[in-house]
PDB file of C-alpha atoms in Angstrom:
ATOM      1  CA  MET A 172      -0.007   0.038  -0.022  1.00 53.00           C
ATOM      2  CA  LYS A 173       2.834   2.422   0.935  1.00 52.00           C
ATOM      3  CA  GLN A 174       4.552   1.674  -2.516  1.00 56.00           C
ATOM      4  CA  LEU A 175       1.206   2.453  -4.360  1.00 42.00           C
ATOM      5  CA  LEU A 176       0.851   5.741  -2.480  1.00 42.00           C
ATOM      6  CA  THR A 177       4.462   6.737  -3.221  1.00 47.00           C
ATOM      7  CA  TRP A 178       3.970   5.865  -6.987  1.00 43.00           C
ATOM      8  CA  ILE A 179       0.842   7.853  -7.199  1.00 45.00           C
ATOM      9  CA  ALA A 180       2.487  10.865  -5.582  1.00 43.00           C
ATOM     10  CA  ALA A 181       5.572  10.602  -7.890  1.00 40.00           C
ATOM     11  CA  ALA A 182       3.229  10.250 -10.953  1.00 39.00           C
ATOM     12  CA  ALA A 183       1.345  13.332  -9.880  1.00 39.00           C
ATOM     13  CA  LEU A 184       4.599  15.319  -9.517  1.00 35.00           C
ATOM     14  CA  ALA A 185       5.739  14.053 -13.004  1.00 34.00           C
ATOM     15  CA  MET A 186       2.633  15.259 -14.776  1.00 35.00           C
ATOM     16  CA  PRO A 187       2.652  18.679 -16.181  1.00 38.00           C
ATOM     17  CA  ALA A 188       0.278  21.277 -14.996  1.00 43.00           C
ATOM     18  CA  MET A 189      -2.818  21.452 -17.202  1.00 54.00           C
ATOM     19  CA  ALA A 190      -5.334  24.276 -17.344  1.00 59.00           C
ATOM     20  CA  SER A 191      -8.559  23.357 -15.713  1.00 71.00           C
ATOM     21  CA  SER A 192     -12.120  23.858 -16.923  1.00 77.00           C
ATOM     22  CA  GLN A 193     -12.336  26.654 -14.384  1.00 85.00           C
ATOM     23  CA  ASP A 194      -9.403  28.459 -16.023  1.00 81.00           C
ATOM     24  CA  PHE A 195     -11.193  28.256 -19.443  1.00 85.00           C
ATOM     25  CA  ARG A 196     -14.340  29.467 -17.935  1.00 91.00           C
ATOM     26  CA  ALA A 197     -12.516  32.577 -16.692  1.00 91.00           C
ATOM     27  CA  ILE A 198     -11.493  33.331 -20.152  1.00 92.00           C
ATOM     28  CA  ILE A 199     -15.092  32.844 -21.441  1.00 93.00           C
ATOM     29  CA  GLY A 200     -16.358  35.166 -18.691  1.00 94.00           C
ATOM     30  CA  ASP A 201     -13.748  37.825 -19.722  1.00 94.00           C
ATOM     31  CA  ALA A 202     -14.764  37.594 -23.321  1.00 95.00           C
ATOM     32  CA  ALA A 203     -18.494  37.800 -22.363  1.00 95.00           C
ATOM     33  CA  ASN A 204     -17.712  40.917 -20.366  1.00 95.00           C
ATOM     34  CA  ILE A 205     -15.863  42.480 -23.373  1.00 95.00           C
ATOM     35  CA  GLN A 206     -18.716  41.614 -25.569  1.00 95.00           C
ATOM     36  CA  ARG A 207     -21.223  43.183 -23.258  1.00 96.00           C
ATOM     37  CA  ASP A 208     -19.088  46.372 -22.986  1.00 95.00           C
ATOM     38  CA  ALA A 209     -18.574  46.688 -26.735  1.00 94.00           C
ATOM     39  CA  GLU A 210     -22.249  46.241 -27.387  1.00 95.00           C
ATOM     40  CA  LYS A 211     -23.054  48.944 -24.743  1.00 95.00           C
ATOM     41  CA  LEU A 212     -20.483  51.226 -26.294  1.00 93.00           C
ATOM     42  CA  SER A 213     -22.000  50.696 -29.789  1.00 93.00           C
ATOM     43  CA  ARG A 214     -25.420  51.528 -28.453  1.00 93.00           C
ATOM     44  CA  ASP A 215     -24.163  54.671 -26.710  1.00 91.00           C
ATOM     45  CA  LEU A 216     -22.441  55.822 -29.973  1.00 89.00           C
ATOM     46  CA  LYS A 217     -25.720  55.216 -31.933  1.00 89.00           C
ATOM     47  CA  GLN A 218     -27.708  57.641 -29.614  1.00 87.00           C
ATOM     48  CA  LYS A 219     -28.538  60.976 -31.448  1.00 85.00           C
ATOM     49  CA  SER A 220     -27.400  62.930 -28.336  1.00 86.00           C
ATOM     50  CA  LEU A 221     -23.768  61.726 -27.802  1.00 84.00           C
ATOM     51  CA  ASP A 222     -22.740  61.678 -24.217  1.00 85.00           C
ATOM     52  CA  GLU A 223     -18.908  61.895 -24.431  1.00 85.00           C
ATOM     53  CA  ALA A 224     -18.519  61.112 -20.651  1.00 88.00           C
ATOM     54  CA  GLN A 225     -20.448  57.928 -20.963  1.00 91.00           C
ATOM     55  CA  VAL A 226     -18.492  56.901 -24.100  1.00 88.00           C
ATOM     56  CA  LYS A 227     -15.114  57.375 -22.222  1.00 87.00           C
ATOM     57  CA  GLN A 228     -16.625  55.373 -19.296  1.00 92.00           C
ATOM     58  CA  ASP A 229     -17.581  52.531 -21.717  1.00 91.00           C
ATOM     59  CA  ILE A 230     -14.182  52.555 -23.210  1.00 90.00           C
ATOM     60  CA  ALA A 231     -12.414  52.497 -19.879  1.00 91.00           C
ATOM     61  CA  ALA A 232     -14.777  49.504 -18.826  1.00 93.00           C
ATOM     62  CA  LEU A 233     -13.802  47.749 -22.115  1.00 93.00           C
ATOM     63  CA  ASN A 234     -10.032  48.422 -21.668  1.00 92.00           C
ATOM     64  CA  THR A 235     -10.238  46.964 -18.034  1.00 94.00           C
ATOM     65  CA  ASP A 236     -11.879  43.859 -19.283  1.00 95.00           C
ATOM     66  CA  VAL A 237      -9.458  43.438 -22.154  1.00 94.00           C
ATOM     67  CA  ALA A 238      -6.478  43.707 -19.725  1.00 94.00           C
ATOM     68  CA  LYS A 239      -8.039  41.103 -17.448  1.00 95.00           C
ATOM     69  CA  LEU A 240      -8.541  38.765 -20.505  1.00 94.00           C
ATOM     70  CA  LYS A 241      -4.787  39.368 -21.482  1.00 92.00           C
ATOM     71  CA  GLN A 242      -3.748  38.556 -17.985  1.00 92.00           C
ATOM     72  CA  ASP A 243      -5.818  35.382 -17.765  1.00 91.00           C
ATOM     73  CA  VAL A 244      -4.488  34.100 -21.154  1.00 90.00           C
ATOM     74  CA  MET A 245      -0.912  34.677 -19.983  1.00 89.00           C
ATOM     75  CA  ASP A 246      -1.513  32.936 -16.614  1.00 87.00           C
ATOM     76  CA  ILE A 247      -3.151  29.887 -18.391  1.00 85.00           C
ATOM     77  CA  ASP A 248      -0.440  29.738 -21.075  1.00 81.00           C
ATOM     78  CA  GLY A 249       2.041  28.622 -18.490  1.00 77.00           C
ATOM     79  CA  LYS A 250      -0.187  25.935 -17.245  1.00 75.00           C
ATOM     80  CA  MET A 251      -0.661  24.396 -20.780  1.00 73.00           C
ATOM     81  CA  GLY A 252       1.209  21.165 -20.725  1.00 71.00           C
ATOM     82  CA  GLU A 253       1.040  18.281 -23.177  1.00 72.00           C
ATOM     83  CA  MET A 254      -1.553  19.009 -25.900  1.00 73.00           C
ATOM     84  CA  SER A 255      -2.726  17.248 -28.947  1.00 78.00           C
ATOM     85  CA  PRO A 256      -2.064  18.999 -32.371  1.00 83.00           C
ATOM     86  CA  ALA A 257      -5.700  20.007 -32.559  1.00 83.00           C
ATOM     87  CA  GLN A 258      -5.589  21.455 -28.932  1.00 81.00           C
ATOM     88  CA  LYS A 259      -2.441  23.397 -29.797  1.00 83.00           C
ATOM     89  CA  LYS A 260      -4.078  24.932 -32.771  1.00 88.00           C
ATOM     90  CA  GLU A 261      -7.158  25.853 -30.751  1.00 87.00           C
ATOM     91  CA  TRP A 262      -4.875  27.416 -27.993  1.00 87.00           C
ATOM     92  CA  GLU A 263      -2.976  29.442 -30.664  1.00 89.00           C
ATOM     93  CA  LEU A 264      -6.434  30.689 -31.957  1.00 90.00           C
ATOM     94  CA  VAL A 265      -7.313  31.777 -28.372  1.00 90.00           C
ATOM     95  CA  LYS A 266      -4.106  33.708 -27.996  1.00 90.00           C
ATOM     96  CA  THR A 267      -4.446  35.328 -31.389  1.00 91.00           C
ATOM     97  CA  LYS A 268      -7.941  36.409 -30.762  1.00 92.00           C
ATOM     98  CA  ALA A 269      -7.078  37.710 -27.394  1.00 92.00           C
ATOM     99  CA  GLU A 270      -4.230  39.803 -28.848  1.00 92.00           C
ATOM    100  CA  LEU A 271      -6.577  41.044 -31.577  1.00 90.00           C
ATOM    101  CA  LEU A 272      -8.984  42.294 -28.900  1.00 90.00           C
ATOM    102  CA  THR A 273      -6.081  43.991 -27.137  1.00 90.00           C
ATOM    103  CA  ILE A 274      -5.032  45.792 -30.357  1.00 90.00           C
ATOM    104  CA  PHE A 275      -8.625  46.855 -31.273  1.00 87.00           C
ATOM    105  CA  ALA A 276      -9.129  48.128 -27.763  1.00 86.00           C
ATOM    106  CA  ALA A 277      -5.967  50.140 -27.919  1.00 86.00           C
ATOM    107  CA  ARG A 278      -6.949  51.606 -31.243  1.00 83.00           C
ATOM    108  CA  LYS A 279     -10.395  52.656 -29.806  1.00 80.00           C
ATOM    109  CA  ALA A 280      -8.728  54.359 -26.924  1.00 78.00           C
ATOM    110  CA  THR A 281      -6.488  56.219 -29.476  1.00 80.00           C
ATOM    111  CA  LEU A 282      -9.487  57.299 -31.478  1.00 78.00           C
ATOM    112  CA  MET A 283     -11.141  58.572 -28.323  1.00 77.00           C
ATOM    113  CA  GLU A 284      -8.115  60.507 -27.138  1.00 78.00           C
ATOM    114  CA  SER A 285      -7.712  62.232 -30.470  1.00 76.00           C
ATOM    115  CA  GLY A 286     -10.379  64.680 -29.271  1.00 74.00           C
ATOM    116  CA  GLU A 287     -12.460  64.274 -32.334  1.00 77.00           C
ATOM    117  CA  LEU A 288     -15.083  61.970 -30.910  1.00 77.00           C
ATOM    118  CA  ARG A 289     -17.950  63.257 -33.127  1.00 79.00           C
ATOM    119  CA  LYS A 290     -15.801  62.974 -36.257  1.00 81.00           C
ATOM    120  CA  ASN A 291     -14.606  59.390 -35.363  1.00 79.00           C
ATOM    121  CA  ARG A 292     -17.986  58.169 -34.158  1.00 86.00           C
ATOM    122  CA  SER A 293     -18.860  55.903 -36.845  1.00 86.00           C
ATOM    123  CA  MET A 294     -15.466  54.432 -36.855  1.00 86.00           C
ATOM    124  CA  LEU A 295     -15.562  53.886 -33.137  1.00 87.00           C
ATOM    125  CA  ARG A 296     -18.970  52.147 -33.446  1.00 90.00           C
ATOM    126  CA  ALA A 297     -17.700  49.874 -36.241  1.00 90.00           C
ATOM    127  CA  HIS A 298     -14.760  48.983 -33.980  1.00 88.00           C
ATOM    128  CA  ALA A 299     -17.049  48.277 -31.162  1.00 91.00           C
ATOM    129  CA  ASP A 300     -19.310  45.973 -33.265  1.00 93.00           C
ATOM    130  CA  GLY A 301     -16.094  44.162 -34.395  1.00 92.00           C
ATOM    131  CA  ILE A 302     -14.820  43.729 -30.915  1.00 93.00           C
ATOM    132  CA  ALA A 303     -18.258  42.276 -29.824  1.00 94.00           C
ATOM    133  CA  LYS A 304     -18.178  39.799 -32.697  1.00 94.00           C
ATOM    134  CA  ARG A 305     -14.612  38.803 -32.020  1.00 93.00           C
ATOM    135  CA  ALA A 306     -15.349  38.375 -28.237  1.00 94.00           C
ATOM    136  CA  ALA A 307     -18.110  35.958 -29.175  1.00 95.00           C
ATOM    137  CA  MET A 308     -15.872  34.041 -31.531  1.00 93.00           C
ATOM    138  CA  LEU A 309     -13.228  33.824 -28.689  1.00 93.00           C
ATOM    139  CA  GLN A 310     -15.908  32.410 -26.452  1.00 93.00           C
ATOM    140  CA  GLN A 311     -16.665  29.683 -28.938  1.00 93.00           C
ATOM    141  CA  THR A 312     -13.102  28.768 -29.461  1.00 90.00           C
ATOM    142  CA  VAL A 313     -12.386  28.397 -25.733  1.00 90.00           C
ATOM    143  CA  ASN A 314     -15.637  26.241 -25.428  1.00 89.00           C
ATOM    144  CA  ARG A 315     -14.227  23.875 -28.127  1.00 86.00           C
ATOM    145  CA  LEU A 316     -10.825  23.682 -26.215  1.00 81.00           C
ATOM    146  CA  ASP A 317     -12.561  23.110 -22.908  1.00 76.00           C
ATOM    147  CA  LYS A 318     -14.252  19.844 -24.073  1.00 73.00           C
TER     148      LYS A 318
END
């Protein structure tokens, strides 16, 4: 019995750490928050009476959620152990989509800081719609990886 317990403990130490379903759920939650923020931003930009303070607040919330997503992806990347080729492909897609969301959010902040919100309104709205769609796609990709 003692040998069996020793063997199990040694095997557990030898196995690489793997990302858990809870880790994947954190990324899905981050992507859902990003999608919600982007959709709200798009709605706020569509209003006839543009509230610049609300748009700035929406962009700040979006940037916060994107930063959390980026951090969660980096944390999980270190936990990814042995993966099949299909899993590696899905994980690379997750990392790419997370990076794209980071780039789009940074571009949106740049457009906002340019001081020409009314001029860039339609472009900001298009970016917000694109971020929402990409966040939904990220959720689907992580769901496939979690199975």
